[in-house]
Short mmCIF file of C-alpha atoms in Angstrom, two decimals:
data_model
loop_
_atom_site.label_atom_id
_atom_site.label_comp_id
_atom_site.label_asym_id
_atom_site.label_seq_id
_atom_site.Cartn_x
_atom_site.Cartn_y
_atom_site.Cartn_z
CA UNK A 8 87.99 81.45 126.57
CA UNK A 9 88.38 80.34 123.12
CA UNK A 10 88.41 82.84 120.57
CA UNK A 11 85.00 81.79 118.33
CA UNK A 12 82.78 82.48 121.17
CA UNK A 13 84.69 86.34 121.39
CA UNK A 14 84.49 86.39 117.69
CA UNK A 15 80.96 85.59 117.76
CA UNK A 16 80.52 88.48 120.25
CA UNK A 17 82.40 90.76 117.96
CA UNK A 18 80.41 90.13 114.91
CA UNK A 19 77.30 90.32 117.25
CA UNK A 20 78.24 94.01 118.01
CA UNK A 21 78.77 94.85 114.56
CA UNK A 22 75.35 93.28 113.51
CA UNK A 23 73.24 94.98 116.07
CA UNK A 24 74.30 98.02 114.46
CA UNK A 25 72.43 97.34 111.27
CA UNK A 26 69.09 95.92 112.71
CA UNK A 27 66.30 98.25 112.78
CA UNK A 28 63.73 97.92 116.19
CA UNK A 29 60.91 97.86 113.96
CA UNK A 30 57.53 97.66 115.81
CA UNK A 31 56.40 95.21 112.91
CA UNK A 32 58.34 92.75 112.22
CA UNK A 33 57.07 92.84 108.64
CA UNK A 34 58.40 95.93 108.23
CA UNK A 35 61.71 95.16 109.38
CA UNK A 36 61.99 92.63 106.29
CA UNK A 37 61.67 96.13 103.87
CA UNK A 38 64.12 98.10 106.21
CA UNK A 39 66.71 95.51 106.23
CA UNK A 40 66.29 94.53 102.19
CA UNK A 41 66.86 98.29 101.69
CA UNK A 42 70.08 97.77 103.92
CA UNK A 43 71.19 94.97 102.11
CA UNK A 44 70.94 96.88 98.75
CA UNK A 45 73.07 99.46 100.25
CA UNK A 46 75.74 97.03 101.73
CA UNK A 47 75.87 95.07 98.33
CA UNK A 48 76.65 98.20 96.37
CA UNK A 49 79.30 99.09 99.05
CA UNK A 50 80.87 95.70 98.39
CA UNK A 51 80.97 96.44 94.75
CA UNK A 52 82.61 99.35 95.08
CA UNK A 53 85.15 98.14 97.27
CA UNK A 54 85.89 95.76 94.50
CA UNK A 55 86.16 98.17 91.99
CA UNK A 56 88.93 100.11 94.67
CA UNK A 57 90.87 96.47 94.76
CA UNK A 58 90.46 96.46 90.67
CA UNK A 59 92.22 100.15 90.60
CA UNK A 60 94.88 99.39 93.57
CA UNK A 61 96.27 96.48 91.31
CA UNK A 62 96.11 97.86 87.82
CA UNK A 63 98.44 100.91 89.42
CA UNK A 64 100.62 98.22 90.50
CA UNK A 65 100.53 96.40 87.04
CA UNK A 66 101.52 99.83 85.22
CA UNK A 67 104.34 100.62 87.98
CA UNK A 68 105.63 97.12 87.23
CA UNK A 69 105.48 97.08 83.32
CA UNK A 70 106.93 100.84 83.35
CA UNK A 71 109.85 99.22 85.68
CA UNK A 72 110.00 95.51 83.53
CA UNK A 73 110.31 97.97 80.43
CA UNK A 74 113.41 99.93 82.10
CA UNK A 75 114.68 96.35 83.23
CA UNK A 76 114.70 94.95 79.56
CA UNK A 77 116.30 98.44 78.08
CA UNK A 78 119.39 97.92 80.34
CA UNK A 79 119.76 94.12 79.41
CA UNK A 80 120.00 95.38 76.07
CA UNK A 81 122.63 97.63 76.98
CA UNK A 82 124.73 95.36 78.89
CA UNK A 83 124.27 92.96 75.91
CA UNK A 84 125.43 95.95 73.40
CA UNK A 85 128.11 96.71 75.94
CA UNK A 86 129.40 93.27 75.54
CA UNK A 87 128.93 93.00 71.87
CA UNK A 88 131.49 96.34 71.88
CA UNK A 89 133.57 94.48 74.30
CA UNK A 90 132.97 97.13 77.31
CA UNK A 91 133.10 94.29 80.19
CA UNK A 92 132.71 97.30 82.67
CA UNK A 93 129.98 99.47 81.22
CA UNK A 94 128.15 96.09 80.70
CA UNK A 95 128.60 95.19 84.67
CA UNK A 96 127.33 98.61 85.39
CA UNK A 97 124.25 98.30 83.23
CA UNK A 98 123.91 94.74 84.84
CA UNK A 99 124.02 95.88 88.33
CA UNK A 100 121.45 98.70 88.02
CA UNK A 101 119.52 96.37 86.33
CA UNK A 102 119.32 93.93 89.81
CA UNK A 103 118.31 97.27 91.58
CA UNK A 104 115.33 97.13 89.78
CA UNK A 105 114.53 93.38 90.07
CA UNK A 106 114.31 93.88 93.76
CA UNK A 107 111.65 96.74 93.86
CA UNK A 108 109.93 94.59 90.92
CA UNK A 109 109.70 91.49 93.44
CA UNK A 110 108.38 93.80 95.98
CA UNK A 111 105.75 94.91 93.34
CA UNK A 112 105.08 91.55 92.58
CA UNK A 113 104.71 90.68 96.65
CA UNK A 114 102.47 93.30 96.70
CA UNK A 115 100.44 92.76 93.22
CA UNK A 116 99.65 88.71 94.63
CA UNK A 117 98.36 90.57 98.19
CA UNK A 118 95.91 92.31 96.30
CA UNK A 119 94.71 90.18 93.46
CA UNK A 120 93.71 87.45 96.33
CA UNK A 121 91.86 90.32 98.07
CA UNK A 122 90.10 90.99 95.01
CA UNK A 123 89.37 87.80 94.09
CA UNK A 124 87.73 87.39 98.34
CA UNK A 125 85.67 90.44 97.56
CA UNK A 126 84.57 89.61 94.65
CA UNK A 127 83.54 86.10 95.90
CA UNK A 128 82.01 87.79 98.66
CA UNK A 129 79.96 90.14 96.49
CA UNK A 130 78.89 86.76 94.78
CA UNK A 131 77.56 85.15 97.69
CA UNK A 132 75.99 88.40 99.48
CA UNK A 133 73.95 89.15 95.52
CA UNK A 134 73.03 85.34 96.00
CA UNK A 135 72.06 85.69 99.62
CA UNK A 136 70.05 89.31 99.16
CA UNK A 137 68.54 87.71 96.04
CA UNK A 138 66.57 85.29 97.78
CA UNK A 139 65.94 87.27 100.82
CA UNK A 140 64.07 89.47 98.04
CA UNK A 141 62.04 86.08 96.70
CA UNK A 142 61.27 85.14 100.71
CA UNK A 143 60.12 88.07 102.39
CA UNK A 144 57.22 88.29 100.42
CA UNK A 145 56.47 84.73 101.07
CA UNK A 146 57.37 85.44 105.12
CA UNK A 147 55.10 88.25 105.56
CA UNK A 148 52.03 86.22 104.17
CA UNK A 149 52.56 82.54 105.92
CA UNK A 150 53.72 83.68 109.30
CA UNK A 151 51.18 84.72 112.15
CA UNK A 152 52.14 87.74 114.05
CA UNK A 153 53.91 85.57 117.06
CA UNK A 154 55.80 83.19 114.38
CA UNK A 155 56.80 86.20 112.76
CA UNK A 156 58.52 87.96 115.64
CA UNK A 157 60.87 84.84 115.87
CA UNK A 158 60.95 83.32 112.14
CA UNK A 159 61.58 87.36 110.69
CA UNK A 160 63.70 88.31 113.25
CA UNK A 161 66.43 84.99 112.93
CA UNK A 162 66.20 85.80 108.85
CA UNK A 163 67.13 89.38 109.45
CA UNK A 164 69.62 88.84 111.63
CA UNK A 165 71.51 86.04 109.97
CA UNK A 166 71.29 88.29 106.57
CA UNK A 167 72.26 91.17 108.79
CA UNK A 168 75.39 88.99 110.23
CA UNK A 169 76.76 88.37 106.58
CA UNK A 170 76.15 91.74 105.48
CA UNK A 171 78.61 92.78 108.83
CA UNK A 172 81.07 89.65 107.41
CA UNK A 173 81.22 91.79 104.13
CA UNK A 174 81.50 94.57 105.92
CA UNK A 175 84.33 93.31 107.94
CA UNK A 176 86.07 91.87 104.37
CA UNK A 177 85.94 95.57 103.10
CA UNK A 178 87.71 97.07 106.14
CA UNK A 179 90.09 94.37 105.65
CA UNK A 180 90.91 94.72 101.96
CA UNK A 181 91.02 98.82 102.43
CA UNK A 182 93.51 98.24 105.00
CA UNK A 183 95.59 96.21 102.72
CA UNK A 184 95.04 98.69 99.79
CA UNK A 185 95.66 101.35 102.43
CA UNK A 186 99.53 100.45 103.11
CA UNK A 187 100.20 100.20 99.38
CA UNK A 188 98.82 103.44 98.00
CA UNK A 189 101.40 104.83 100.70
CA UNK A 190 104.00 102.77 98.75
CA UNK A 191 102.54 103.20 95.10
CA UNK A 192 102.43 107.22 95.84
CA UNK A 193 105.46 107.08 96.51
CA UNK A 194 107.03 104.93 93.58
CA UNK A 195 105.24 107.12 91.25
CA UNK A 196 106.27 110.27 92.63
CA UNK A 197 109.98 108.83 92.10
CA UNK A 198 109.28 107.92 88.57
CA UNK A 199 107.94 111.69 88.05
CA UNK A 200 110.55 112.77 89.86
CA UNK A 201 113.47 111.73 87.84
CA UNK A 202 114.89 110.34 90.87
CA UNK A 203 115.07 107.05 89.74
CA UNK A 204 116.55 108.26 86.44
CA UNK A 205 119.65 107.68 87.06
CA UNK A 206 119.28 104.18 87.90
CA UNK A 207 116.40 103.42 85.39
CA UNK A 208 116.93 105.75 82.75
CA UNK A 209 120.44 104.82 81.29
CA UNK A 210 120.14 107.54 78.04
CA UNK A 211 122.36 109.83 79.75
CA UNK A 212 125.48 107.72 80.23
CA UNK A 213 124.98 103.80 79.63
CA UNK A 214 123.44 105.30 76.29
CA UNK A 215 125.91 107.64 75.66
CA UNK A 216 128.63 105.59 76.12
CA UNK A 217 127.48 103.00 73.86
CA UNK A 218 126.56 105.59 71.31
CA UNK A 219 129.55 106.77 71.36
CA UNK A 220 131.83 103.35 70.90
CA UNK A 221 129.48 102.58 67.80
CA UNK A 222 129.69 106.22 65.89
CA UNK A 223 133.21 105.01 66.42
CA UNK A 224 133.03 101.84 65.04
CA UNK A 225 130.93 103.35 61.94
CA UNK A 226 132.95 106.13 61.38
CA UNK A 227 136.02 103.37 61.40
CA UNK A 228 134.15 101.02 59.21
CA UNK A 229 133.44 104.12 56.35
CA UNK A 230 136.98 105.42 57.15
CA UNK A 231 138.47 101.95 56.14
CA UNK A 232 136.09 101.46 52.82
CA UNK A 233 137.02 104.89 51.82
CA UNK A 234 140.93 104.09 52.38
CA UNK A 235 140.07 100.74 50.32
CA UNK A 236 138.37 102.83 47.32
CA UNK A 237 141.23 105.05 47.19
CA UNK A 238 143.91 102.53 47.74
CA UNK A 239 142.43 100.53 44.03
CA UNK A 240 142.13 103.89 42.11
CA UNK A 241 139.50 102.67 40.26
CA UNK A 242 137.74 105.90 39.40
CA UNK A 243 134.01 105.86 39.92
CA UNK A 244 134.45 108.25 36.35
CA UNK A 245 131.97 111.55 36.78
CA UNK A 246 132.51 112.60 40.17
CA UNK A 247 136.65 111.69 40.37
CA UNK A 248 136.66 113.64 37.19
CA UNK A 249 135.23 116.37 38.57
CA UNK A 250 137.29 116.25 41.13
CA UNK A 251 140.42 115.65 39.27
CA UNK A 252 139.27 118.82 37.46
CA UNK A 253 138.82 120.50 40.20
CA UNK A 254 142.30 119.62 41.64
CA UNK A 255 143.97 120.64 38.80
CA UNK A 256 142.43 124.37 38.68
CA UNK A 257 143.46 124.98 41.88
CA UNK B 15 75.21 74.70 116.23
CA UNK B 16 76.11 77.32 113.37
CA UNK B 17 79.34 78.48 112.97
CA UNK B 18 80.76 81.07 110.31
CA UNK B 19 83.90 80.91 108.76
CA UNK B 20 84.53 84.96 108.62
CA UNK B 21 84.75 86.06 104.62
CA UNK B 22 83.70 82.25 103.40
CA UNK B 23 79.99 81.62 104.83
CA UNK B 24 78.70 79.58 107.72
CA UNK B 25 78.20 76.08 107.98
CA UNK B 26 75.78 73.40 110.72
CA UNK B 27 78.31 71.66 112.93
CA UNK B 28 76.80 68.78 114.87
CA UNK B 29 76.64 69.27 118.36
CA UNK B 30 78.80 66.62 118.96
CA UNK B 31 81.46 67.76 117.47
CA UNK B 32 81.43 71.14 120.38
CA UNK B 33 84.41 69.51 122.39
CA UNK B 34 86.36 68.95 118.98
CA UNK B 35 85.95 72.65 118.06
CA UNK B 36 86.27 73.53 121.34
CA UNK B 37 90.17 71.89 121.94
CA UNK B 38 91.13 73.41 118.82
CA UNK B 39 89.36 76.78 119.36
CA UNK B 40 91.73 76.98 122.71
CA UNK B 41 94.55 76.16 120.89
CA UNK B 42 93.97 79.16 118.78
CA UNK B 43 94.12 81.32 121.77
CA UNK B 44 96.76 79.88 123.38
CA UNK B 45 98.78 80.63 120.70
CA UNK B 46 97.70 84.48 120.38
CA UNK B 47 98.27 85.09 124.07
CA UNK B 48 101.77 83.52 123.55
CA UNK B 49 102.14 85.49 120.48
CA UNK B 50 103.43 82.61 118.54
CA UNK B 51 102.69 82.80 114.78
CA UNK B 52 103.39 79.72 113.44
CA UNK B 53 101.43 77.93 115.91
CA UNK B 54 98.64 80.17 115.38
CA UNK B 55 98.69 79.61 111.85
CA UNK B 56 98.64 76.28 112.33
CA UNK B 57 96.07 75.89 114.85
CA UNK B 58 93.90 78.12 112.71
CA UNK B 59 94.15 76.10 109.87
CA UNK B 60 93.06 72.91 111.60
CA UNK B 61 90.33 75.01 113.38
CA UNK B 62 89.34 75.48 110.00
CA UNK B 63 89.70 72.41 108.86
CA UNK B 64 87.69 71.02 111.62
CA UNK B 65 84.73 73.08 110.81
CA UNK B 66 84.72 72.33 106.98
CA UNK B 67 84.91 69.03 106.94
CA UNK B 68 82.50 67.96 110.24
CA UNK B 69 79.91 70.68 109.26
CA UNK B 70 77.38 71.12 106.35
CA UNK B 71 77.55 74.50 104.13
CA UNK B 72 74.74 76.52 105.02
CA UNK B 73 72.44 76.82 102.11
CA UNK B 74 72.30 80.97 100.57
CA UNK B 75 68.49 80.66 101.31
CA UNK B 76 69.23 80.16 104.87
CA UNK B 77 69.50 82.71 107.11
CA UNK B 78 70.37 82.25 110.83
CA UNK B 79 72.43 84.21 113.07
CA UNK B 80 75.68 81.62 113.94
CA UNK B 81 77.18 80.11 117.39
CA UNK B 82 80.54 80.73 116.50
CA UNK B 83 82.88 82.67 114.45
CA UNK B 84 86.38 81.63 113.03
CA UNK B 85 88.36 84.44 111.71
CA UNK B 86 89.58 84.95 108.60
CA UNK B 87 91.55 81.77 107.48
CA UNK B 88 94.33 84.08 106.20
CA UNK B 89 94.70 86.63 109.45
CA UNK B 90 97.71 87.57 110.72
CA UNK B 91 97.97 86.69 114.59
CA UNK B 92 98.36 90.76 114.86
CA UNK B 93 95.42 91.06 113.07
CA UNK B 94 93.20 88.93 115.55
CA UNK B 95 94.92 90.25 118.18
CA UNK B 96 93.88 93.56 117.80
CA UNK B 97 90.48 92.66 116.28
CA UNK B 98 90.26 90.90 119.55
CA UNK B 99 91.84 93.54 121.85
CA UNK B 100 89.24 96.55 119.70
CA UNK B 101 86.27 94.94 121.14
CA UNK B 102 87.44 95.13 125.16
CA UNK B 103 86.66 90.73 124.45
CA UNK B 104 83.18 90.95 123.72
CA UNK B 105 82.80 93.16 126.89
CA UNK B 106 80.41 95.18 124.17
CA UNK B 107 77.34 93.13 124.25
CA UNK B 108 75.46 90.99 125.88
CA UNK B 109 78.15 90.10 128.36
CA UNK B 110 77.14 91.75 131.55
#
């Protein structure tokens, strides 16, 4: 057997869940509108799950992109000082992080197209309940009693069978989210964690390093105007005075 | 016949085109009881493809319970399979 006809079955199960055996078939228009209500703000706030899952992932990625840039910096600094090797190192941690940013960025594609389903899916289901709203009215005055038991009952289940499609959509896009919160929770407990701090946060020795060649370097460049001052003699007159003066006493 | 196209909407297929859907439909399974992805993919996508472009988008005003059911254009073969295998194959309903 081909698989449409099992789906079909599948979907069947899941509809026959949400149909009420109303003795009036009139009634069961109300019931099921009420459903539909229900299922519609479900779907919204699956999308509004989605929403969350991916900004996490944005601010995990920009706090990870911003850790990336700092250690180009570095390794451009490093070069700039002529430190090949502390440049390679910054470099190289640097690629670390590229990787676990393509996996974010894997992961932050995987949900925005789940989003944008649901959200397309919320769409059609408002559209859908909207004028199931506008036609029940209209059903429960034109039809006679026997018309009604078919006409009604093929309107609420076809609404009923896209309300289980959404329903199926959610489960789908919580399973995806599911996985990555696993991941995310994890990521950010790193971050807190100071685990990744070595490898992300280069202020301890990258930093210090550098820091330290360029107090160097300033310390060299004042040591060698000073030794140019002195070497001319030209006497800036209060202070050398003072000092002259000084000199002398002693 | 009526056929939905899980998480897009449903759409009138003529009746003619049964045997079409149907070839493709069985290629579909073939390739989850072999367990071959790509081909599943594949055969999914035309199965698709079929539906789309020989059926008519049902209108939002119109609601009727459907024939058929293609999943989700994007699952995973593991994904059907077990959506599949969750349901004892439609052994749930109105199958005995």
């Amino acid at each position: 057997m081909g698989v449409m006809k099992r789906m079909s079955g599948i979907l069947q199960a899941k509809t026959n869940k949400l149909l009420d055996k109303a003795e009036d078939p009139r009634e069961s228009l109300d019931l099921s509108y009420q459903k539909q209500l229900e299922s519609l703000q479900k779907v919204r706030r699956s999308v509004a799950d989605v929403t969350t899952a991916k900004k996490r992932i944005e601010l995990q990625a920009s706090q990870l992109q911003g850790q990336a840039d700092k250690l180009q910096n570095q390794a451009k600094s490093a070069l700039t000082q002529g430190n090949e090797d502390l440049a390679r190192e910054a470099l190289a941690r640097r690629a670390a992080l590229a990787e676990q940013l393509t996996d974010l960025k894997t992961q932050h594609d995987q949900v925005s197209g789940q989003e944008e389903k649901l959200i397309a899916t919320a769409q059609k289901l408002q559209t859908q309940v909207d004028s199931f709203r506008t036609k029940k009215e209209t059903m429960k005055a034109s039809y006679t009693a026997a018309e009604a038991q078919t006409k009604i009952g093929e309107a609420v289940s076809g609404i009923s069978e896209s309300m289980s499609d959404a329903g199926m959509s959610m489960q789908r896009a919580q399973d995806k989210i599911d996985g990555m919160q696993a991941r995310a929770g994890a990521m950010d407990e790193l971050l807190a964690s100071g685990a990744l701090t070595d490898l992300t946060n280069p202020v301890d020795d990258i930093q210090a390093q550098l820091d330290k060649a360029s107090t160097t370097s300033t310390v060299d460049a004042e040591l060698a105007a000073l030794k140019a001052e002195v070497g001319t003699g030209a006497p800036p007159a209060p202070e050398l005075g003072a000092a002259e003066h000084e000199d002398s006493a002693s | 016949m009526i056929v939905r196209i899980l998480g897009e909407g449903q759409y009138t297929v003529p009746d003619e085109r049964r045997d079409a859907l149907g070839k493709l439909d069985d290629a579909v399974a073939e390739a989850v009881d072999r367990g071959d992805q790509a081909r599943f993919a594949e055969a999914l996508a035309a199965l698709t493809a079929e539906v789309r472009s020989s059926g008519v988008a049902l209108a939002d005003d119109a609601f009727a319970p459907s024939d058929l059911v293609v999943p989700f254009t994007d699952s995973s073969l593991e994904e059907t399979r077990a959506l599949l295998a969750d349901h004892g194959e439609g052994h749930e309903g109105d199958d005995r």
